[in-house]
Amino acid sequence: SQQGEEDPQALSIQEGENATMNCSYKTSINNLQWYRQNSGRGLVHLILIRSNEREKHSGRLRVTLDTSKKSSSLLITASRAADTASYFCATDATRTSGSRLTFGEGTQLTVNP
Amino acid sequence: DAGITQSPRYKITETGRQVTLMCHQTWSHSYMFWYRQDLGHGLRLIYYSAAADITDKGEVPDGYVVSRSKTENFPLTLESATRSQTSVYFCASRRQGEAFFGQGTRLTVV
């Protein structure tokens, strides 16, 4: 079964609005990562947050991690039409899974111009 | 070009045929992975490799075979293709931290 589960499955917003996506997972992790996938393309790494970190920023991205609730959120501020893509969280539980990344099913974000 | 390259990008094959998907990376990353992506299932790990000649099963390995004789190559073989193996296949490499993905191979089994 999938380690990570994203919520919502689909999100549609207007340009300029903020987009928040959530990820829940089941086991202890070393780090959690977020990836983006444009239609018909491979996944691209966005940001990594370690298990001892609570928040991390990168440009318009803000990621939080709550290990007590086994959840993470990705916030994209001031969204643009070019942010339209699928977003996946991936968990790294190296101690138990040998450097594998386990992905959720993703959130499809649509940013309307 | 540096990066991770998958070939072919598109493939149509018949049920029962053997087909091999190729994956090549230029970084010499230790870890390489094969995922399949299907609607409603996200990405599921098929096989992975920690180094040359070291491979291990992932979540959905049945019907697939992998090998890794060289660090840079990690081919995935469908020994006898079935329609349920119609999917988009992604190869990825990783040293530590982030993973780098190929552009994917869209495989259709008819």
JSON list of N, CA, C and O in Angstrom, two decimals, chain B residues 9-62:
[
{"chain": "B", "resi": 9, "resn": "ARG", "atom": "N", "xyz": [10.72, 5.89, -25.78]},
{"chain": "B", "resi": 9, "resn": "ARG", "atom": "CA", "xyz": [9.73, 6.74, -25.12]},
{"chain": "B", "resi": 9, "resn": "ARG", "atom": "C", "xyz": [8.33, 6.16, -25.24]},
{"chain": "B", "resi": 9, "resn": "ARG", "atom": "O", "xyz": [7.50, 6.32, -24.35]},
{"chain": "B", "resi": 10, "resn": "TYR", "atom": "N", "xyz": [8.08, 5.49, -26.35]},
{"chain": "B", "resi": 10, "resn": "TYR", "atom": "CA", "xyz": [6.78, 4.86, -26.59]},
{"chain": "B", "resi": 10, "resn": "TYR", "atom": "C", "xyz": [7.01, 3.46, -27.16]},
{"chain": "B", "resi": 10, "resn": "TYR", "atom": "O", "xyz": [7.93, 3.26, -27.95]},
{"chain": "B", "resi": 11, "resn": "LYS", "atom": "N", "xyz": [6.17, 2.52, -26.72]},
{"chain": "B", "resi": 11, "resn": "LYS", "atom": "CA", "xyz": [6.32, 1.16, -27.20]},
{"chain": "B", "resi": 11, "resn": "LYS", "atom": "C", "xyz": [4.95, 0.50, -27.20]},
{"chain": "B", "resi": 11, "resn": "LYS", "atom": "O", "xyz": [4.21, 0.59, -26.21]},
{"chain": "B", "resi": 12, "resn": "ILE", "atom": "N", "xyz": [4.64, -0.15, -28.30]},
{"chain": "B", "resi": 12, "resn": "ILE", "atom": "CA", "xyz": [3.45, -0.98, -28.39]},
{"chain": "B", "resi": 12, "resn": "ILE", "atom": "C", "xyz": [3.93, -2.41, -28.63]},
{"chain": "B", "resi": 12, "resn": "ILE", "atom": "O", "xyz": [4.73, -2.65, -29.54]},
{"chain": "B", "resi": 13, "resn": "THR", "atom": "N", "xyz": [3.45, -3.34, -27.83]},
{"chain": "B", "resi": 13, "resn": "THR", "atom": "CA", "xyz": [3.84, -4.72, -27.98]},
{"chain": "B", "resi": 13, "resn": "THR", "atom": "C", "xyz": [2.63, -5.62, -27.83]},
{"chain": "B", "resi": 13, "resn": "THR", "atom": "O", "xyz": [1.58, -5.19, -27.35]},
{"chain": "B", "resi": 14, "resn": "GLU", "atom": "N", "xyz": [2.81, -6.86, -28.26]},
{"chain": "B", "resi": 14, "resn": "GLU", "atom": "CA", "xyz": [1.69, -7.80, -28.17]},
{"chain": "B", "resi": 14, "resn": "GLU", "atom": "C", "xyz": [1.80, -8.64, -26.92]},
{"chain": "B", "resi": 14, "resn": "GLU", "atom": "O", "xyz": [2.91, -8.89, -26.40]},
{"chain": "B", "resi": 15, "resn": "THR", "atom": "N", "xyz": [0.68, -9.10, -26.46]},
{"chain": "B", "resi": 15, "resn": "THR", "atom": "CA", "xyz": [0.62, -9.99, -25.30]},
{"chain": "B", "resi": 15, "resn": "THR", "atom": "C", "xyz": [1.53, -11.20, -25.52]},
{"chain": "B", "resi": 15, "resn": "THR", "atom": "O", "xyz": [1.53, -11.79, -26.61]},
{"chain": "B", "resi": 16, "resn": "GLY", "atom": "N", "xyz": [2.32, -11.51, -24.52]},
{"chain": "B", "resi": 16, "resn": "GLY", "atom": "CA", "xyz": [3.20, -12.67, -24.58]},
{"chain": "B", "resi": 16, "resn": "GLY", "atom": "C", "xyz": [4.60, -12.37, -25.06]},
{"chain": "B", "resi": 16, "resn": "GLY", "atom": "O", "xyz": [5.50, -13.21, -24.90]},
{"chain": "B", "resi": 17, "resn": "ARG", "atom": "N", "xyz": [4.82, -11.24, -25.63]},
{"chain": "B", "resi": 17, "resn": "ARG", "atom": "CA", "xyz": [6.15, -10.89, -26.12]},
{"chain": "B", "resi": 17, "resn": "ARG", "atom": "C", "xyz": [7.03, -10.40, -24.98]},
{"chain": "B", "resi": 17, "resn": "ARG", "atom": "O", "xyz": [6.57, -9.86, -23.99]},
{"chain": "B", "resi": 18, "resn": "GLN", "atom": "N", "xyz": [8.33, -10.57, -25.16]},
{"chain": "B", "resi": 18, "resn": "GLN", "atom": "CA", "xyz": [9.30, -10.02, -24.22]},
{"chain": "B", "resi": 18, "resn": "GLN", "atom": "C", "xyz": [9.67, -8.61, -24.67]},
{"chain": "B", "resi": 18, "resn": "GLN", "atom": "O", "xyz": [9.88, -8.37, -25.87]},
{"chain": "B", "resi": 19, "resn": "VAL", "atom": "N", "xyz": [9.75, -7.72, -23.74]},
{"chain": "B", "resi": 19, "resn": "VAL", "atom": "CA", "xyz": [10.13, -6.34, -24.08]},
{"chain": "B", "resi": 19, "resn": "VAL", "atom": "C", "xyz": [11.06, -5.82, -23.00]},
{"chain": "B", "resi": 19, "resn": "VAL", "atom": "O", "xyz": [10.88, -6.12, -21.81]},
{"chain": "B", "resi": 20, "resn": "THR", "atom": "N", "xyz": [12.06, -5.06, -23.40]},
{"chain": "B", "resi": 20, "resn": "THR", "atom": "CA", "xyz": [13.02, -4.49, -22.46]},
{"chain": "B", "resi": 20, "resn": "THR", "atom": "C", "xyz": [13.00, -2.98, -22.56]},
{"chain": "B", "resi": 20, "resn": "THR", "atom": "O", "xyz": [13.09, -2.41, -23.65]},
{"chain": "B", "resi": 21, "resn": "LEU", "atom": "N", "xyz": [12.88, -2.36, -21.41]},
{"chain": "B", "resi": 21, "resn": "LEU", "atom": "CA", "xyz": [12.94, -0.91, -21.30]},
{"chain": "B", "resi": 21, "resn": "LEU", "atom": "C", "xyz": [14.32, -0.54, -20.77]},
{"chain": "B", "resi": 21, "resn": "LEU", "atom": "O", "xyz": [14.78, -1.11, -19.78]},
{"chain": "B", "resi": 22, "resn": "MET", "atom": "N", "xyz": [14.92, 0.44, -21.42]},
{"chain": "B", "resi": 22, "resn": "MET", "atom": "CA", "xyz": [16.29, 0.79, -21.08]},
{"chain": "B", "resi": 22, "resn": "MET", "atom": "C", "xyz": [16.34, 2.05, -20.22]},
{"chain": "B", "resi": 22, "resn": "MET", "atom": "O", "xyz": [15.48, 2.94, -20.35]},
{"chain": "B", "resi": 23, "resn": "CYS", "atom": "N", "xyz": [17.34, 2.09, -19.35]},
{"chain": "B", "resi": 23, "resn": "CYS", "atom": "CA", "xyz": [17.55, 3.26, -18.50]},
{"chain": "B", "resi": 23, "resn": "CYS", "atom": "C", "xyz": [19.04, 3.47, -18.34]},
{"chain": "B", "resi": 23, "resn": "CYS", "atom": "O", "xyz": [19.76, 2.53, -17.99]},
{"chain": "B", "resi": 24, "resn": "HIS", "atom": "N", "xyz": [19.48, 4.70, -18.57]},
{"chain": "B", "resi": 24, "resn": "HIS", "atom": "CA", "xyz": [20.90, 5.03, -18.49]},
{"chain": "B", "resi": 24, "resn": "HIS", "atom": "C", "xyz": [21.07, 6.34, -17.74]},
{"chain": "B", "resi": 24, "resn": "HIS", "atom": "O", "xyz": [20.38, 7.31, -18.01]},
{"chain": "B", "resi": 25, "resn": "GLN", "atom": "N", "xyz": [22.00, 6.35, -16.77]},
{"chain": "B", "resi": 25, "resn": "GLN", "atom": "CA", "xyz": [22.28, 7.58, -16.04]},
{"chain": "B", "resi": 25, "resn": "GLN", "atom": "C", "xyz": [23.76, 7.93, -16.21]},
{"chain": "B", "resi": 25, "resn": "GLN", "atom": "O", "xyz": [24.61, 7.06, -16.36]},
{"chain": "B", "resi": 26, "resn": "THR", "atom": "N", "xyz": [24.03, 9.24, -16.16]},
{"chain": "B", "resi": 26, "resn": "THR", "atom": "CA", "xyz": [25.40, 9.71, -16.39]},
{"chain": "B", "resi": 26, "resn": "THR", "atom": "C", "xyz": [26.12, 10.13, -15.11]},
{"chain": "B", "resi": 26, "resn": "THR", "atom": "O", "xyz": [27.27, 10.54, -15.15]},
{"chain": "B", "resi": 27, "resn": "TRP", "atom": "N", "xyz": [25.42, 10.03, -13.95]},
{"chain": "B", "resi": 27, "resn": "TRP", "atom": "CA", "xyz": [26.03, 10.54, -12.72]},
{"chain": "B", "resi": 27, "resn": "TRP", "atom": "C", "xyz": [26.80, 9.49, -11.91]},
{"chain": "B", "resi": 27, "resn": "TRP", "atom": "O", "xyz": [27.48, 9.82, -10.98]},
{"chain": "B", "resi": 28, "resn": "SER", "atom": "N", "xyz": [26.60, 8.21, -12.19]},
{"chain": "B", "resi": 28, "resn": "SER", "atom": "CA", "xyz": [27.14, 7.13, -11.35]},
{"chain": "B", "resi": 28, "resn": "SER", "atom": "C", "xyz": [26.50, 7.09, -9.98]},
{"chain": "B", "resi": 28, "resn": "SER", "atom": "O", "xyz": [27.15, 6.75, -8.97]},
{"chain": "B", "resi": 29, "resn": "HIS", "atom": "N", "xyz": [25.22, 7.45, -9.91]},
{"chain": "B", "resi": 29, "resn": "HIS", "atom": "CA", "xyz": [24.49, 7.30, -8.67]},
{"chain": "B", "resi": 29, "resn": "HIS", "atom": "C", "xyz": [24.39, 5.83, -8.28]},
{"chain": "B", "resi": 29, "resn": "HIS", "atom": "O", "xyz": [24.21, 4.96, -9.14]},
{"chain": "B", "resi": 30, "resn": "SER", "atom": "N", "xyz": [24.48, 5.56, -6.98]},
{"chain": "B", "resi": 30, "resn": "SER", "atom": "CA", "xyz": [24.43, 4.17, -6.53]},
{"chain": "B", "resi": 30, "resn": "SER", "atom": "C", "xyz": [23.06, 3.55, -6.76]},
{"chain": "B", "resi": 30, "resn": "SER", "atom": "O", "xyz": [22.94, 2.43, -7.24]},
{"chain": "B", "resi": 31, "resn": "TYR", "atom": "N", "xyz": [22.03, 4.28, -6.37]},
{"chain": "B", "resi": 31, "resn": "TYR", "atom": "CA", "xyz": [20.69, 3.72, -6.38]},
{"chain": "B", "resi": 31, "resn": "TYR", "atom": "C", "xyz": [19.97, 4.03, -7.69]},
{"chain": "B", "resi": 31, "resn": "TYR", "atom": "O", "xyz": [20.01, 5.14, -8.19]},
{"chain": "B", "resi": 32, "resn": "MET", "atom": "N", "xyz": [19.29, 3.01, -8.20]},
{"chain": "B", "resi": 32, "resn": "MET", "atom": "CA", "xyz": [18.41, 3.19, -9.34]},
{"chain": "B", "resi": 32, "resn": "MET", "atom": "C", "xyz": [17.10, 2.46, -9.08]},
{"chain": "B", "resi": 32, "resn": "MET", "atom": "O", "xyz": [17.07, 1.46, -8.34]},
{"chain": "B", "resi": 33, "resn": "PHE", "atom": "N", "xyz": [16.04, 2.98, -9.69]},
{"chain": "B", "resi": 33, "resn": "PHE", "atom": "CA", "xyz": [14.69, 2.49, -9.40]},
{"chain": "B", "resi": 33, "resn": "PHE", "atom": "C", "xyz": [13.87, 2.41, -10.67]},
{"chain": "B", "resi": 33, "resn": "PHE", "atom": "O", "xyz": [14.07, 3.18, -11.60]},
{"chain": "B", "resi": 34, "resn": "TRP", "atom": "N", "xyz": [12.93, 1.49, -10.67]},
{"chain": "B", "resi": 34, "resn": "TRP", "atom": "CA", "xyz": [11.89, 1.44, -11.69]},
{"chain": "B", "resi": 34, "resn": "TRP", "atom": "C", "xyz": [10.53, 1.56, -11.02]},
{"chain": "B", "resi": 34, "resn": "TRP", "atom": "O", "xyz": [10.21, 0.81, -10.08]},
{"chain": "B", "resi": 35, "resn": "TYR", "atom": "N", "xyz": [9.76, 2.52, -11.50]},
{"chain": "B", "resi": 35, "resn": "TYR", "atom": "CA", "xyz": [8.38, 2.72, -11.04]},
{"chain": "B", "resi": 35, "resn": "TYR", "atom": "C", "xyz": [7.43, 2.57, -12.22]},
{"chain": "B", "resi": 35, "resn": "TYR", "atom": "O", "xyz": [7.80, 2.85, -13.36]},
{"chain": "B", "resi": 36, "resn": "ARG", "atom": "N", "xyz": [6.22, 2.20, -11.92]},
{"chain": "B", "resi": 36, "resn": "ARG", "atom": "CA", "xyz": [5.16, 2.30, -12.91]},
{"chain": "B", "resi": 36, "resn": "ARG", "atom": "C", "xyz": [4.11, 3.25, -12.39]},
{"chain": "B", "resi": 36, "resn": "ARG", "atom": "O", "xyz": [3.87, 3.35, -11.17]},
{"chain": "B", "resi": 37, "resn": "GLN", "atom": "N", "xyz": [3.51, 4.00, -13.30]},
{"chain": "B", "resi": 37, "resn": "GLN", "atom": "CA", "xyz": [2.51, 4.99, -12.92]},
{"chain": "B", "resi": 37, "resn": "GLN", "atom": "C", "xyz": [1.21, 4.68, -13.62]},
{"chain": "B", "resi": 37, "resn": "GLN", "atom": "O", "xyz": [1.14, 4.64, -14.84]},
{"chain": "B", "resi": 38, "resn": "ASP", "atom": "N", "xyz": [0.20, 4.46, -12.85]},
{"chain": "B", "resi": 38, "resn": "ASP", "atom": "CA", "xyz": [-1.14, 4.15, -13.34]},
{"chain": "B", "resi": 38, "resn": "ASP", "atom": "C", "xyz": [-2.14, 5.05, -12.66]},
{"chain": "B", "resi": 38, "resn": "ASP", "atom": "O", "xyz": [-1.99, 5.38, -11.48]},
{"chain": "B", "resi": 39, "resn": "LEU", "atom": "N", "xyz": [-3.16, 5.42, -13.41]},
{"chain": "B", "resi": 39, "resn": "LEU", "atom": "CA", "xyz": [-4.21, 6.28, -12.86]},
{"chain": "B", "resi": 39, "resn": "LEU", "atom": "C", "xyz": [-4.81, 5.62, -11.63]},
{"chain": "B", "resi": 39, "resn": "LEU", "atom": "O", "xyz": [-5.16, 4.44, -11.66]},
{"chain": "B", "resi": 40, "resn": "GLY", "atom": "N", "xyz": [-4.90, 6.37, -10.56]},
{"chain": "B", "resi": 40, "resn": "GLY", "atom": "CA", "xyz": [-5.50, 5.84, -9.34]},
{"chain": "B", "resi": 40, "resn": "GLY", "atom": "C", "xyz": [-4.53, 5.13, -8.42]},
{"chain": "B", "resi": 40, "resn": "GLY", "atom": "O", "xyz": [-4.90, 4.76, -7.31]},
{"chain": "B", "resi": 41, "resn": "HIS", "atom": "N", "xyz": [-3.29, 4.92, -8.89]},
{"chain": "B", "resi": 41, "resn": "HIS", "atom": "CA", "xyz": [-2.30, 4.21, -8.07]},
{"chain": "B", "resi": 41, "resn": "HIS", "atom": "C", "xyz": [-1.05, 5.03, -7.82]},
{"chain": "B", "resi": 41, "resn": "HIS", "atom": "O", "xyz": [-0.17, 4.60, -7.09]},
{"chain": "B", "resi": 42, "resn": "GLY", "atom": "N", "xyz": [-0.92, 6.17, -8.44]},
{"chain": "B", "resi": 42, "resn": "GLY", "atom": "CA", "xyz": [0.31, 6.93, -8.26]},
{"chain": "B", "resi": 42, "resn": "GLY", "atom": "C", "xyz": [1.49, 6.18, -8.83]},
{"chain": "B", "resi": 42, "resn": "GLY", "atom": "O", "xyz": [1.37, 5.45, -9.82]},
{"chain": "B", "resi": 43, "resn": "LEU", "atom": "N", "xyz": [2.64, 6.31, -8.20]},
{"chain": "B", "resi": 43, "resn": "LEU", "atom": "CA", "xyz": [3.84, 5.60, -8.61]},
{"chain": "B", "resi": 43, "resn": "LEU", "atom": "C", "xyz": [4.07, 4.41, -7.70]},
{"chain": "B", "resi": 43, "resn": "LEU", "atom": "O", "xyz": [4.09, 4.56, -6.47]},
{"chain": "B", "resi": 44, "resn": "ARG", "atom": "N", "xyz": [4.25, 3.27, -8.28]},
{"chain": "B", "resi": 44, "resn": "ARG", "atom": "CA", "xyz": [4.52, 2.07, -7.51]},
{"chain": "B", "resi": 44, "resn": "ARG", "atom": "C", "xyz": [5.88, 1.50, -7.91]},
{"chain": "B", "resi": 44, "resn": "ARG", "atom": "O", "xyz": [6.21, 1.40, -9.08]},
{"chain": "B", "resi": 45, "resn": "LEU", "atom": "N", "xyz": [6.65, 1.14, -6.90]},
{"chain": "B", "resi": 45, "resn": "LEU", "atom": "CA", "xyz": [8.01, 0.66, -7.12]},
{"chain": "B", "resi": 45, "resn": "LEU", "atom": "C", "xyz": [7.99, -0.79, -7.61]},
{"chain": "B", "resi": 45, "resn": "LEU", "atom": "O", "xyz": [7.40, -1.65, -6.97]},
{"chain": "B", "resi": 46, "resn": "ILE", "atom": "N", "xyz": [8.71, -1.03, -8.70]},
{"chain": "B", "resi": 46, "resn": "ILE", "atom": "CA", "xyz": [8.77, -2.38, -9.26]},
{"chain": "B", "resi": 46, "resn": "ILE", "atom": "C", "xyz": [10.01, -3.10, -8.74]},
{"chain": "B", "resi": 46, "resn": "ILE", "atom": "O", "xyz": [9.92, -4.15, -8.12]},
{"chain": "B", "resi": 47, "resn": "TYR", "atom": "N", "xyz": [11.17, -2.52, -9.02]},
{"chain": "B", "resi": 47, "resn": "TYR", "atom": "CA", "xyz": [12.46, -3.04, -8.57]},
{"chain": "B", "resi": 47, "resn": "TYR", "atom": "C", "xyz": [13.38, -1.87, -8.28]},
{"chain": "B", "resi": 47, "resn": "TYR", "atom": "O", "xyz": [13.19, -0.78, -8.81]},
{"chain": "B", "resi": 48, "resn": "TYR", "atom": "N", "xyz": [14.38, -2.12, -7.47]},
{"chain": "B", "resi": 48, "resn": "TYR", "atom": "CA", "xyz": [15.40, -1.13, -7.28]},
{"chain": "B", "resi": 48, "resn": "TYR", "atom": "C", "xyz": [16.76, -1.81, -7.12]},
{"chain": "B", "resi": 48, "resn": "TYR", "atom": "O", "xyz": [16.84, -3.03, -6.95]},
{"chain": "B", "resi": 49, "resn": "SER", "atom": "N", "xyz": [17.80, -0.98, -7.21]},
{"chain": "B", "resi": 49, "resn": "SER", "atom": "CA", "xyz": [19.16, -1.50, -7.15]},
{"chain": "B", "resi": 49, "resn": "SER", "atom": "C", "xyz": [20.01, -0.55, -6.33]},
{"chain": "B", "resi": 49, "resn": "SER", "atom": "O", "xyz": [19.99, 0.66, -6.55]},
{"chain": "B", "resi": 50, "resn": "ALA", "atom": "N", "xyz": [20.77, -1.12, -5.39]},
{"chain": "B", "resi": 50, "resn": "ALA", "atom": "CA", "xyz": [21.63, -0.30, -4.53]},
{"chain": "B", "resi": 50, "resn": "ALA", "atom": "C", "xyz": [23.02, -0.11, -5.14]},
{"chain": "B", "resi": 50, "resn": "ALA", "atom": "O", "xyz": [23.75, 0.79, -4.72]},
{"chain": "B", "resi": 51, "resn": "ALA", "atom": "N", "xyz": [23.38, -0.95, -6.08]},
{"chain": "B", "resi": 51, "resn": "ALA", "atom": "CA", "xyz": [24.71, -0.87, -6.72]},
{"chain": "B", "resi": 51, "resn": "ALA", "atom": "C", "xyz": [24.73, -1.91, -7.83]},
{"chain": "B", "resi": 51, "resn": "ALA", "atom": "O", "xyz": [23.79, -2.71, -7.98]},
{"chain": "B", "resi": 52, "resn": "ALA", "atom": "N", "xyz": [25.79, -1.92, -8.59]},
{"chain": "B", "resi": 52, "resn": "ALA", "atom": "CA", "xyz": [25.92, -2.93, -9.64]},
{"chain": "B", "resi": 52, "resn": "ALA", "atom": "C", "xyz": [25.83, -4.32, -9.01]},
{"chain": "B", "resi": 52, "resn": "ALA", "atom": "O", "xyz": [26.38, -4.58, -7.95]},
{"chain": "B", "resi": 53, "resn": "ASP", "atom": "N", "xyz": [25.07, -5.17, -9.66]},
{"chain": "B", "resi": 53, "resn": "ASP", "atom": "CA", "xyz": [24.86, -6.57, -9.26]},
{"chain": "B", "resi": 53, "resn": "ASP", "atom": "C", "xyz": [24.07, -6.74, -7.96]},
{"chain": "B", "resi": 53, "resn": "ASP", "atom": "O", "xyz": [24.02, -7.84, -7.41]},
{"chain": "B", "resi": 54, "resn": "ILE", "atom": "N", "xyz": [23.46, -5.65, -7.48]},
{"chain": "B", "resi": 54, "resn": "ILE", "atom": "CA", "xyz": [22.60, -5.74, -6.29]},
{"chain": "B", "resi": 54, "resn": "ILE", "atom": "C", "xyz": [21.23, -5.20, -6.66]},
{"chain": "B", "resi": 54, "resn": "ILE", "atom": "O", "xyz": [21.08, -4.01, -6.94]},
{"chain": "B", "resi": 55, "resn": "THR", "atom": "N", "xyz": [20.23, -6.08, -6.68]},
{"chain": "B", "resi": 55, "resn": "THR", "atom": "CA", "xyz": [18.87, -5.65, -6.99]},
{"chain": "B", "resi": 55, "resn": "THR", "atom": "C", "xyz": [17.91, -6.23, -5.96]},
{"chain": "B", "resi": 55, "resn": "THR", "atom": "O", "xyz": [18.21, -7.23, -5.31]},
{"chain": "B", "resi": 56, "resn": "ASP", "atom": "N", "xyz": [16.75, -5.60, -5.85]},
{"chain": "B", "resi": 56, "resn": "ASP", "atom": "CA", "xyz": [15.76, -6.08, -4.88]},
{"chain": "B", "resi": 56, "resn": "ASP", "atom": "C", "xyz": [14.37, -5.73, -5.37]},
{"chain": "B", "resi": 56, "resn": "ASP", "atom": "O", "xyz": [14.19, -4.77, -6.13]},
{"chain": "B", "resi": 57, "resn": "LYS", "atom": "N", "xyz": [13.41, -6.52, -4.91]},
{"chain": "B", "resi": 57, "resn": "LYS", "atom": "CA", "xyz": [12.03, -6.32, -5.32]},
{"chain": "B", "resi": 57, "resn": "LYS", "atom": "C", "xyz": [11.41, -5.12, -4.63]},
{"chain": "B", "resi": 57, "resn": "LYS", "atom": "O", "xyz": [11.73, -4.81, -3.49]},
{"chain": "B", "resi": 58, "resn": "GLY", "atom": "N", "xyz": [10.50, -4.48, -5.35]},
{"chain": "B", "resi": 58, "resn": "GLY", "atom": "CA", "xyz": [9.72, -3.41, -4.77]},
{"chain": "B", "resi": 58, "resn": "GLY", "atom": "C", "xyz": [8.33, -3.89, -4.46]},
{"chain": "B", "resi": 58, "resn": "GLY", "atom": "O", "xyz": [8.13, -5.06, -4.09]},
{"chain": "B", "resi": 59, "resn": "GLU", "atom": "N", "xyz": [7.37, -3.04, -4.67]},
{"chain": "B", "resi": 59, "resn": "GLU", "atom": "CA", "xyz": [5.98, -3.32, -4.32]},
{"chain": "B", "resi": 59, "resn": "GLU", "atom": "C", "xyz": [5.28, -4.23, -5.31]},
{"chain": "B", "resi": 59, "resn": "GLU", "atom": "O", "xyz": [4.45, -5.06, -4.94]},
{"chain": "B", "resi": 60, "resn": "VAL", "atom": "N", "xyz": [5.61, -4.09, -6.62]},
{"chain": "B", "resi": 60, "resn": "VAL", "atom": "CA", "xyz": [4.90, -4.85, -7.66]},
{"chain": "B", "resi": 60, "resn": "VAL", "atom": "C", "xyz": [5.88, -5.51, -8.63]},
{"chain": "B", "resi": 60, "resn": "VAL", "atom": "O", "xyz": [5.92, -5.18, -9.81]},
{"chain": "B", "resi": 61, "resn": "PRO", "atom": "N", "xyz": [6.68, -6.48, -8.20]},
{"chain": "B", "resi": 61, "resn": "PRO", "atom": "CA", "xyz": [7.73, -7.05, -9.06]},
{"chain": "B", "resi": 61, "resn": "PRO", "atom": "C", "xyz": [7.29, -8.16, -10.01]},
{"chain": "B", "resi": 61, "resn": "PRO", "atom": "O", "xyz": [8.02, -8.50, -10.95]},
{"chain": "B", "resi": 62, "resn": "ASP", "atom": "N", "xyz": [6.12, -8.73, -9.79]},
{"chain": "B", "resi": 62, "resn": "ASP", "atom": "CA", "xyz": [5.73, -9.92, -10.56]},
{"chain": "B", "resi": 62, "resn": "ASP", "atom": "C", "xyz": [5.64, -9.61, -12.05]},
{"chain": "B", "resi": 62, "resn": "ASP", "atom": "O", "xyz": [4.98, -8.67, -12.46]}
]
